[in-house]
Structure formats: structure tokens, C-alpha cells
């Protein structure tokens, strides 16, 4: 039975349209058609250089009601989104939809643009900070569309998310639009999210603080995709790339969970020559990687690849020979950026190659084990990483639901409680990742296995791992909770949570 | 006045359809729309490996009347085209159109498939050998469409050339379809032509003689574009990559022409820091490169890039620091293959990035000087590299017309005579490259400048170069000709010569 599908979801939402409810993780595969791209052919001899963002916006003919996109490789150090929106506001444009691959605290000026009606729609895979809080209070005209990283690539490819102008923050660009992410003062490494936007947008504008003579070398995004180049003083602050934790936790409970998770992976039978792995950048997730590193060294196992957003810790595993290759859609820290520049085995991948369910085979499909975080997880193994206990948006899927669907072993690590709230609950506040794609929950009080994975459950028990029922973990969690989750106060939809295939797994209402 | 446009061309040809005549090299730029791609989404866990070409053809649902494509990086050593057509014939399929980027003598078995009606249509940019002769005799049901390399990319992108199944000869492929051209027994280097096919074909089948564990590294064509992988014993004979000359001529007349060509480039004002350059693989063209090498070394000039099919001689210029980068759409010899594998500054490019007039800016647009060959050149500077003096097809544009249109200086080198025939003529047998895009003809008896380039003419005269009228060179050529060109014997169209924008510059009739 599919619990995510049973969630009460309206059939239509104003500002979003008709809703196709989520029915199952692999229900909408099959034959698809990509959207045609509109392009303006280059006239030989004509320069692509323009002197200002305003000039580019005008050259692209952006109008009221248009859609523009951004990528988030500079993360909380990104200046490009705010720079472009300021120019759009100066030009008096209104009713713009923005499609940044993620939104960070640095994008707080967006709140004013929402207030003044310059921006009325947002599609993104992740949002945190003042913008997310503003949206949760219901200030945006249309509900935000919360996608997965792979779902964003799919929606762009399908033409559901049509981009009029894609703005590319280019750490290095030449005068004819060849771009790389590895040179220049704002080097951020892989440009995997931008790679999809430039394929399907009507217009592509590169904004760079490192304009080089032709041709740039290496090249990550090629000139045949770029209409205009704007030189500016700075596209961002590299120090903002590292936002949040990127080192393994040192907390004893976190370490205990991480060690158990590593035991689960070993017991699953997947940790053999050619093992493939992905983990997020949270402290426990990274501690799992550190624990695996020891096991792999001890048993002389070389993995095939690690993927995802790449951290320095994963780079160290590459350098130690524990993986043959890395697939990198974005660098999470400067050590990863440096490795992306230098290491031939540190490969870039587009967001589509990474996680798009509607291509001929994404990298997530090749994953053995994926370590996932959770704000909450429920009895049906549904995971929420979108909203906090107060119902306010503070994240989003990113690649969470994508990797869970692709990996042979999708493992969630979570404490039973945090901040006085239970994290293992009856029903999550928001279904970000449907439980049918989650295999195991690892807590400090034991491990729960999805009832659909009995063979895995037997393996874990045989290995002496403390396997519990989900119900039991939930009871323990609620017993030590000192605060009740806040009930919803409004019916007004502020965000539509799309599964990677474009169906809707949940709707977030105003908090 | 546009002489190419005045050519008498029918308004419609059976088996081709209505004809848009060529009107001018830059008449059809502007807004274009790419074709949507039909794709079958991967189901996680399903293998892409198939045991035979027949199995792949069936899995792709190829039917009578379908279109399949090939790329020619293994050149006269390619086994893939014949292997696939043999399988298609065994399956009893008929009326297939093939779209190989080029056709070589090794593809002679195709003649039988034409005879038996298995193959009834061909689109290609170049053909030489028995297949070309067979077609010139009128044996193919429909006229061949002769494209430019950039025009082929454009036609695929526009959906004019719709590919049902693209077959990729993969020197290395992993089990999930990541491909590179640099490893394995059939390593051929850049896969630039195939890069376009995989973007737009309904189905993509990789045929490899070097199946490696996942993931291949490096990766030139990514897994998200590939449906099936077929391991076979051999995809080709690398020694066939070098077909024809790839060393500079040692003939005194050829050397004289090459030296004059180098003087013309120097006098043009383009040979300065950042100079960019392309040349074909003919003996005189390579001698021009060798002569330029000396000038660049002497004046300590570093060029920005050399592009095109890349030869060992151009690689030597990279290694000598005479160019910062190379843009490589195909390697012309094994020295180039080795460099493509090793040199970070030796960059691959897709056929679209190389030469497609309908993208946001091709590499040819950035060329300073292009050295072109000619079977014939006429009073209007029109060049024929498609048919011989007997009217039989023995070549085709390849990138000839593309680079001529893009380069600031498109320079044709030619002797006045060859094999007893005049090469400078009143009117070429076939217009491959319209004269309006040719700037200079260099012969052993002097140099002719396109009348539209008076400023260039003045520069050459100031530099003491022997500038003549085209009429004069033609008279000299006809005076020493001992054989008359054979007149056409038939009105039956056997090939439609498309300019890069899809208009028709000429029609070849049966010889």
C-alpha cells in the first residue's frame, strides 16, 4: 500500500493548476518528449559582450510575467540572483517567476521583490532563510513549486518549467561564452545545475568576474549555448560555498548512529568491490562516510564511485584510492573545488545526468548506498526535509528523493529527538520523500527496516544489528519529546511539493 | 551579385521534396527552434547490455522506412556501419535511410544494400570510394543529401534529419553507456560528430570493443543519452583513421603555393597574438601550417586556437606553444588521438559547437584564417570539392563551407592544373562552397582576391604579393590544360548539395 498516495491533496491549486497526485515512485517512466528550444542564431562577427545586466535583460526581451533561472553553486555566497533582480526591479518589470536551483539566506533581498510584486512565483529544490520564512507566512502570490534536483531537470527538459532567460554565474568566461567553474576569484567547481538550464532556456546570459581571452580552457559550458556575457566586479563570495556543516559530527550519539549505519551497509552485502555511495553534507552523514572509510581500508575494498554534492571528505576517499571516480554536481567546499580542478577522476555531471528520472539512466540509478538525513520520519518511512516542526519551510528535497529512489539501499540516519521534539512520528508534517523508497532508519535506539525489505531485515538481524519495529522507535521518540508539534493554522497553500516525476507528494500550508 | 544563387536549380526533386535555393551565406540566421527529442526513460535496475546488434535493432523498434545514423571517427577503418547494415539486412528491413557523417571506401558493402533496396536514402557530408561512384551512376532510389558538417548538426537539431536510431562506435563504453574515444584498441580521440546524434535521436545504441566496469573515465558521451550497449569483437581498424595525406607536401609547386599562402596570411594583418587557424589534412594545407609555424616561431606569436579535424602537425604546434588550445571535432591521425587523451589544452567539440550556423555561436565564427582545398574554383570564387572532372562524386563539403563562412580569411590553395585538367575554371561543376565566402585563391602563378575584399587586396599588393585577376589565372589554367572537362550526360539528380543553412547550392546529376 502506498501511504504517500493516500495523503489528502486538493485536485487543483490556484496559481499552480491541476494536481497529479503521487501514486508510486516509478509509475511515470516510459516514453517522454523533451521541449523544443528556441534559440537566436549567432551572426558571425557580432560581439556577445554587454556592459550591464540591464542591457542583457533588454537584449533578451524579458517582459512582465517572464521566467528566469539561476543555479546555486556559490550557495550562501551567491551575488548573482540579487544582482539580476535589482536590475529587473530598476527596469520596472513585474510578475516575474524565478527558478533558482536553491535559495539561501544571502538571497534575503528577494523578500522585498516579493513584497513589491516584482517576483510572484518561485520554483526551487531547496530554500532556507528569510525567503523561506516569508513564503511560509503566505506572502508570495503563487505557491512555491518545491522540486527535487532531478525533478527540476526533468521539468525543464519537459517544458513544464519554461525558462525565458537563464542567468549563469560564471567563475570564468571568455568573450564568446565558454565558461568554466574552476578558475577565477569565485571558482566554485562543478556547474552541474546550470548545465540543464543552458540546454533549454530561450536566452542564456553569463555573468562573470573573470573575463578571459578566447578560448577559456577548460570549458564546462560551451559557447554554442551562451547569448551574452556581462563582466561584473564580483559574482560572489567563495567562503559562502561552505554553508552549514561539512565535517563529521563529534557528538557521541551522532557517532553511534553513524557507526551503526556503516554496520548496516556492511551487513547489506553491498559493501564489496565496486561499491558506490552518496551522502549529504550533514555531520552524521559525513561520520558515516568516515566510518565506511575505515571499513573499506581494512577490507581493501575499492568503490566504483561516490556522487552528489562533493565534500572534501569524499575527495580524501578518492585520494586514498577508496573510490575510482567521483560524480560531482556541485562542490560543497573549497577542497572539493580544488580537486575538481585537478583530479582527472573527479568528473562533473549535469543535474539531468545526476538525477533526472526521465532520461536514459541517471547516476542515482547506479547507487548502492545513499545516506539521507531527516527532519522527521514516520511510520510509513515517509521523510520530511522540507518543513520544521513549526510548519515553516527550512529546506527541501534537493537530491533527497532522487537518490532514495535510485539507490539500492536508501538509509536514513536520525536521532529520536531534537530540540525537544520527536523526529520519529506517526505522520510527517510534509512528505518530501515517499516511504516506499526508504529502506532503513538508523537511530541511536536501533534500526528499523521497511517491511517491504524482509531480505534486508534478515541480513541485518544475522549480523547482530539491533532491529526494531518502526512503531517501537516512534514510541521511544514520543516518550522523550518535551514539546508537541505545532498544529497547522491555515489552509492556504504556500508550497506544492513535487516528486521527481512531477506528481505532487504534499502541499505546505501557511504557518 | 550572388552567382551561386543564379545557378539553375529545380524547385522540387523527387525523393527530396521542395528546394529552397541558396541566396546568401547569412540569409537564414535568426530565431530557430530545435526539434523535441523522444526518449524512453530508464527503469532503475534494468540492464542496458544486449548481446547482438539485431537485438538492439529490435529493442529500438526500427522499421522499414526508418533512419539510422553513424559517425566517421574511425574513417576508413570503421566496421560499425557495415556491421549494422548486415544485421538490418538479415532482419529483412527495407527502405532504410542512413545518415553517416561521412562515407569511406571501407563502406563498399553498402553498395549491395543499395542494390537490394535495404538502403534507399543517404544523408552525409562527404563520400568517397565505391559507394560514391555507385550513387553517381544513379543506383540509389532517392538523391543523396550532401550536407556540411555544421549543416548536418543543424538539420538534426531542427528535426529535418530525424534519426530513429543513432549507432555509436564506442572505443570504450561502460555497462551503463558512458563512452569515451580515448581508451581501448580502437581509440579514435574526439567523438564530436556523434555528440549531436545522441542529443536528438529517438534511440542511441553504443557498439563497443572495450566494455569496461562502471564508470568509464574519462567520459565524452554520458550515460543519460545511451539506451543500449552491445559488446563486439572489434569496431574498427585504427590504422584506417589515417586515410589520405597527413604530412606536408614535398612537391616544389605545392611548397611554393604553401609559402605564398603563409605570406598572404601574414600580410592580411591577422597573424598577431591570439591568431586562430584551421587547415585540412591535404599535403599543401599542411605545408601552409608548417610555413606558418616558422613565421610564428620567428615573430614569437602565440595563437589562441587551431580547430577542425586535428593532425599531428597541429599537435606539434600546440606542444611548441604556438597555440594555447586546440578544438577537435575528429582526430586525423594517431598522434592527434594520443594528444587528445593527454593534453588538457586539446579540447573536444561537438559538430554543433564546431560549425552549426543555427546555434549561439560556432567555433568557425572565431577563426582568423582557414586554408581550404579545391577540386575546382571558378571566376566567382565558387569552390567544388564534391565532384571530379568526370562529374562523379569524390568528396563533399565536410567542414569546407562552414569554415569558409566563419573565417575572417578563407584562403583556397590550388594548382592551376591537375591530371591534365584546369582547376581554375569558368564555372565549377558543382558549387560546394559559394564564392562569396572565399576571400583569396593562391596558385603557383599568383594570388587572386575576391573583388568584395578590396582592403585585403591592397594589403597584399603593399606586401609585394603577386596579385592577379581571377580571369587571368583561369586563362593560364585553361592554356595548360590538355583535357576538356567531360560534359554531363544525364539530367537525373543523384545528389542535392545543401549549404549549411539547408538551402541548396547545387544538384549533382548522374555521371
Short mmCIF file of C-alpha atoms in Angstrom, two decimals, chain A residues 223-507:
data_model
loop_
_atom_site.label_atom_id
_atom_site.label_comp_id
_atom_site.label_asym_id
_atom_site.label_seq_id
_atom_site.Cartn_x
_atom_site.Cartn_y
_atom_site.Cartn_z
CA UNK A 223 29.87 28.94 -26.31
CA UNK A 224 27.14 27.49 -28.52
CA UNK A 225 24.77 27.75 -25.52
CA UNK A 226 25.51 31.33 -24.47
CA UNK A 227 23.99 34.52 -25.91
CA UNK A 228 25.55 37.27 -23.84
CA UNK A 229 28.40 37.82 -21.40
CA UNK A 230 28.39 40.57 -18.75
CA UNK A 231 31.60 41.36 -16.88
CA UNK A 232 30.99 42.47 -13.28
CA UNK A 233 33.17 43.16 -10.24
CA UNK A 234 32.17 40.07 -8.31
CA UNK A 235 29.69 37.24 -8.71
CA UNK A 236 30.03 36.02 -5.14
CA UNK A 237 31.94 35.22 -2.01
CA UNK A 238 33.56 31.80 -2.22
CA UNK A 239 33.56 31.49 1.55
CA UNK A 240 29.79 31.23 1.31
CA UNK A 241 30.09 27.93 -0.58
CA UNK A 242 30.64 26.20 2.75
CA UNK A 243 27.32 26.78 4.44
CA UNK A 244 26.43 24.54 7.33
CA UNK A 245 28.38 21.53 8.48
CA UNK A 246 30.87 19.82 6.23
CA UNK A 247 32.82 17.91 8.87
CA UNK A 248 31.82 14.64 10.55
CA UNK A 249 29.97 15.02 13.83
CA UNK A 250 31.95 14.53 17.05
CA UNK A 251 28.85 14.14 19.19
CA UNK A 252 28.72 10.65 20.81
CA UNK A 253 25.09 9.94 19.84
CA UNK A 254 25.77 11.07 16.28
CA UNK A 255 28.85 8.88 16.12
CA UNK A 256 26.92 5.92 17.46
CA UNK A 257 24.29 6.35 14.74
CA UNK A 258 27.00 6.72 12.11
CA UNK A 259 28.77 3.55 13.20
CA UNK A 260 25.53 1.61 13.18
CA UNK A 261 24.78 2.95 9.69
CA UNK A 262 28.19 1.73 8.49
CA UNK A 263 27.43 -1.71 10.01
CA UNK A 264 24.09 -1.77 8.20
CA UNK A 265 25.81 -1.04 4.87
CA UNK A 266 28.38 -3.75 5.52
CA UNK A 267 25.67 -6.23 6.51
CA UNK A 268 23.57 -5.39 3.45
CA UNK A 269 26.03 -7.19 1.20
CA UNK A 270 26.59 -4.09 -0.94
CA UNK A 271 29.95 -3.12 0.52
CA UNK A 272 32.10 -5.08 -1.94
CA UNK A 273 34.49 -4.25 -4.76
CA UNK A 274 32.80 -1.62 -6.94
CA UNK A 275 30.66 -0.23 -4.10
CA UNK A 276 29.02 3.12 -4.88
CA UNK A 277 27.97 5.68 -2.37
CA UNK A 278 26.44 9.08 -1.77
CA UNK A 279 26.00 11.11 1.36
CA UNK A 280 24.83 14.57 2.19
CA UNK A 281 26.96 17.19 3.94
CA UNK A 282 25.43 16.86 7.41
CA UNK A 283 27.62 15.92 10.38
CA UNK A 284 26.16 12.43 10.87
CA UNK A 285 26.14 11.68 7.14
CA UNK A 286 29.80 12.60 6.94
CA UNK A 287 30.54 10.49 10.01
CA UNK A 288 29.04 7.52 8.15
CA UNK A 289 31.48 8.20 5.31
CA UNK A 290 34.33 8.37 7.80
CA UNK A 291 33.27 5.07 9.37
CA UNK A 292 32.95 3.45 5.93
CA UNK A 293 36.39 4.71 5.05
CA UNK A 294 37.84 2.65 7.89
CA UNK A 295 35.94 -0.48 6.85
CA UNK A 296 36.95 -0.07 3.20
CA UNK A 297 40.60 0.44 4.13
CA UNK A 298 40.53 -2.54 6.43
CA UNK A 299 38.97 -4.88 3.86
CA UNK A 300 40.87 -3.36 0.92
CA UNK A 301 37.64 -2.53 -0.92
CA UNK A 302 37.78 -0.07 -3.78
CA UNK A 303 34.45 1.52 -4.62
CA UNK A 304 33.43 2.48 -8.16
CA UNK A 305 32.18 5.99 -7.45
CA UNK A 306 30.83 8.47 -4.94
CA UNK A 307 28.38 11.07 -6.19
CA UNK A 308 26.28 14.09 -5.39
CA UNK A 309 27.37 17.31 -3.87
CA UNK A 310 31.01 16.51 -3.13
CA UNK A 311 32.81 17.38 0.12
CA UNK A 312 36.50 17.36 0.99
CA UNK A 313 35.97 14.16 2.97
CA UNK A 314 34.84 12.34 -0.17
CA UNK A 315 37.78 13.82 -2.05
CA UNK A 316 40.06 12.37 0.60
CA UNK A 317 38.49 8.96 -0.03
CA UNK A 318 39.21 9.37 -3.76
CA UNK A 319 42.81 10.28 -2.98
CA UNK A 320 43.09 7.28 -0.66
CA UNK A 321 42.03 5.06 -3.57
CA UNK A 322 38.72 4.10 -1.93
CA UNK A 323 36.74 5.22 -4.97
CA UNK A 324 37.87 5.11 -8.59
CA UNK A 325 35.82 8.18 -9.57
CA UNK A 326 33.61 10.96 -8.25
CA UNK A 327 30.49 12.30 -9.99
CA UNK A 328 30.09 15.90 -8.91
CA UNK A 329 27.01 18.06 -9.50
CA UNK A 330 28.22 20.76 -7.08
CA UNK A 331 31.20 21.22 -4.78
CA UNK A 332 30.31 21.64 -1.11
CA UNK A 333 33.64 23.10 -0.03
CA UNK A 334 36.84 24.57 -1.39
CA UNK A 335 38.81 21.33 -1.01
CA UNK A 336 36.30 19.76 -3.41
CA UNK A 337 36.65 22.74 -5.78
CA UNK A 338 40.40 22.28 -5.86
CA UNK A 339 40.05 18.56 -6.52
CA UNK A 340 37.52 19.18 -9.29
CA UNK A 341 40.11 21.37 -10.95
CA UNK A 342 42.98 18.92 -10.57
CA UNK A 343 41.80 15.33 -10.39
CA UNK A 344 41.01 13.64 -13.69
CA UNK A 345 38.86 11.09 -11.85
CA UNK A 346 36.71 13.85 -10.31
CA UNK A 347 34.07 14.13 -13.02
CA UNK A 348 31.35 16.74 -13.40
CA UNK A 349 27.78 15.74 -14.13
CA UNK A 350 24.71 17.74 -15.11
CA UNK A 351 21.66 17.71 -12.84
CA UNK A 352 19.99 15.60 -15.50
CA UNK A 353 22.75 13.02 -15.62
CA UNK A 354 22.70 13.04 -11.82
CA UNK A 355 19.07 12.51 -11.05
CA UNK A 356 16.55 13.17 -13.85
CA UNK A 357 14.11 10.22 -13.86
CA UNK A 358 13.13 10.93 -17.48
CA UNK A 359 16.41 10.37 -19.26
CA UNK A 360 18.11 7.16 -20.36
CA UNK A 361 19.63 6.48 -16.96
CA UNK A 362 20.74 8.79 -14.17
CA UNK A 363 23.71 8.29 -11.88
CA UNK A 364 21.42 7.77 -8.87
CA UNK A 365 20.23 4.58 -10.58
CA UNK A 366 23.74 3.18 -10.12
CA UNK A 367 23.98 3.95 -6.40
CA UNK A 368 24.43 1.14 -3.92
CA UNK A 369 24.02 3.11 -0.70
CA UNK A 370 22.70 6.59 -0.02
CA UNK A 371 22.86 8.21 3.42
CA UNK A 372 19.93 10.55 3.96
CA UNK A 373 19.03 12.99 6.70
CA UNK A 374 15.54 13.65 8.02
CA UNK A 375 13.75 16.41 9.89
CA UNK A 376 11.09 13.80 10.59
CA UNK A 377 10.35 10.26 9.50
CA UNK A 378 7.06 8.47 10.05
CA UNK A 379 5.64 5.01 10.49
CA UNK A 380 5.41 4.60 6.70
CA UNK A 381 9.05 5.66 6.34
CA UNK A 382 7.98 8.91 4.66
CA UNK A 383 10.62 11.58 5.23
CA UNK A 384 10.22 15.30 5.71
CA UNK A 385 13.18 17.56 4.97
CA UNK A 386 11.02 20.46 3.78
CA UNK A 387 9.35 21.95 6.87
CA UNK A 388 10.28 22.32 10.55
CA UNK A 389 8.17 21.29 13.50
CA UNK A 390 6.51 24.69 13.27
CA UNK A 391 5.44 24.02 9.68
CA UNK A 392 7.82 26.66 8.34
CA UNK A 393 9.84 25.82 5.20
CA UNK A 394 13.51 25.29 6.06
CA UNK A 395 14.88 23.06 3.32
CA UNK A 396 13.52 20.90 0.56
CA UNK A 397 14.40 17.73 -1.26
CA UNK A 398 17.46 18.78 -3.19
CA UNK A 399 18.60 15.33 -4.32
CA UNK A 400 16.98 13.54 -1.33
CA UNK A 401 14.04 11.93 -3.12
CA UNK A 402 16.12 11.32 -6.26
CA UNK A 403 18.86 9.35 -4.56
CA UNK A 404 16.36 7.48 -2.37
CA UNK A 405 14.57 6.28 -5.49
CA UNK A 406 17.74 5.29 -7.30
CA UNK A 407 19.85 3.70 -4.56
CA UNK A 408 19.67 0.00 -3.74
CA UNK A 409 19.96 0.93 -0.06
CA UNK A 410 18.43 4.25 0.98
CA UNK A 411 19.39 4.71 4.60
CA UNK A 412 18.03 7.48 6.82
CA UNK A 413 20.00 8.44 9.91
CA UNK A 414 18.15 10.29 12.65
CA UNK A 415 18.14 10.83 16.37
CA UNK A 416 14.87 10.01 18.06
CA UNK A 417 14.54 13.60 19.22
CA UNK A 418 15.88 17.05 18.54
CA UNK A 419 15.16 20.34 20.24
CA UNK A 420 12.65 18.61 22.45
CA UNK A 421 10.58 17.37 19.51
CA UNK A 422 10.14 13.79 18.36
CA UNK A 423 11.75 13.07 14.99
CA UNK A 424 10.17 9.66 14.56
CA UNK A 425 6.45 10.41 14.31
CA UNK A 426 3.09 9.00 13.31
CA UNK A 427 2.90 11.08 10.20
CA UNK A 428 5.41 13.62 8.92
CA UNK A 429 4.37 17.25 8.53
CA UNK A 430 5.38 17.24 4.88
CA UNK A 431 6.14 14.26 2.67
CA UNK A 432 9.34 15.16 0.84
CA UNK A 433 10.47 11.60 0.10
CA UNK A 434 7.89 8.82 -0.06
CA UNK A 435 8.48 5.97 2.35
CA UNK A 436 8.36 3.31 -0.35
CA UNK A 437 11.83 4.50 -1.47
CA UNK A 438 13.37 4.39 2.03
CA UNK A 439 14.87 1.09 3.13
CA UNK A 440 16.25 1.63 6.61
CA UNK A 441 16.10 4.07 9.50
CA UNK A 442 19.09 4.11 11.83
CA UNK A 443 18.67 5.76 15.25
CA UNK A 444 20.62 5.65 18.48
CA UNK A 445 17.99 3.23 19.81
CA UNK A 446 18.14 0.73 16.98
CA UNK A 447 17.36 0.23 13.33
CA UNK A 448 14.01 -0.11 11.57
CA UNK A 449 13.69 -1.82 8.19
CA UNK A 450 10.98 -1.06 5.64
CA UNK A 451 8.56 -4.02 5.79
CA UNK A 452 8.93 -4.40 2.03
CA UNK A 453 12.60 -5.31 2.53
CA UNK A 454 12.40 -8.54 4.51
CA UNK A 455 15.52 -9.99 2.94
CA UNK A 456 17.47 -6.95 4.14
CA UNK A 457 15.92 -7.24 7.57
CA UNK A 458 17.11 -10.83 7.85
CA UNK A 459 20.63 -9.87 6.81
CA UNK A 460 20.79 -7.17 9.47
CA UNK A 461 19.49 -9.49 12.20
CA UNK A 462 22.02 -12.16 11.16
CA UNK A 463 24.76 -9.54 11.51
CA UNK A 464 23.67 -8.86 15.07
CA UNK A 465 22.26 -5.43 14.39
CA UNK A 466 19.56 -4.26 16.79
CA UNK A 467 16.49 -4.27 14.51
CA UNK A 468 13.30 -2.76 15.96
CA UNK A 469 9.82 -2.05 14.70
CA UNK A 470 9.19 1.49 13.49
CA UNK A 471 6.28 1.71 15.93
CA UNK A 472 8.67 0.99 18.80
CA UNK A 473 11.11 3.72 17.74
CA UNK A 474 8.21 6.13 17.40
CA UNK A 475 7.02 5.33 20.91
CA UNK A 476 10.51 5.86 22.33
CA UNK A 477 10.76 9.16 20.47
CA UNK A 478 7.42 10.48 21.62
CA UNK A 479 8.18 9.39 25.18
CA UNK A 480 11.25 11.62 25.34
CA UNK A 481 9.64 14.53 23.47
CA UNK A 482 9.01 17.51 25.72
CA UNK A 483 7.22 19.66 23.12
CA UNK A 484 4.22 18.85 20.94
CA UNK A 485 4.41 19.60 17.23
CA UNK A 486 2.54 22.80 16.39
CA UNK A 487 -0.68 22.16 14.52
CA UNK A 488 -1.31 23.89 11.19
CA UNK A 489 -3.09 27.25 11.49
CA UNK A 490 -4.13 27.86 7.91
CA UNK A 491 -5.43 26.10 4.81
CA UNK A 492 -3.70 28.46 2.44
CA UNK A 493 -1.24 26.56 0.24
CA UNK A 494 2.19 28.21 0.16
CA UNK A 495 4.18 25.42 -1.46
CA UNK A 496 3.45 22.45 -3.69
CA UNK A 497 5.92 19.63 -3.09
CA UNK A 498 6.57 17.86 -6.37
CA UNK A 499 8.01 14.40 -6.55
CA UNK A 500 10.77 13.96 -9.13
CA UNK A 501 8.28 12.85 -11.79
CA UNK A 502 6.14 16.00 -11.39
CA UNK A 503 3.38 14.39 -9.38
CA UNK A 504 2.62 16.03 -6.03
CA UNK A 505 3.60 14.31 -2.80
CA UNK A 506 2.35 17.06 -0.49
CA UNK A 507 1.19 20.63 -0.12
#
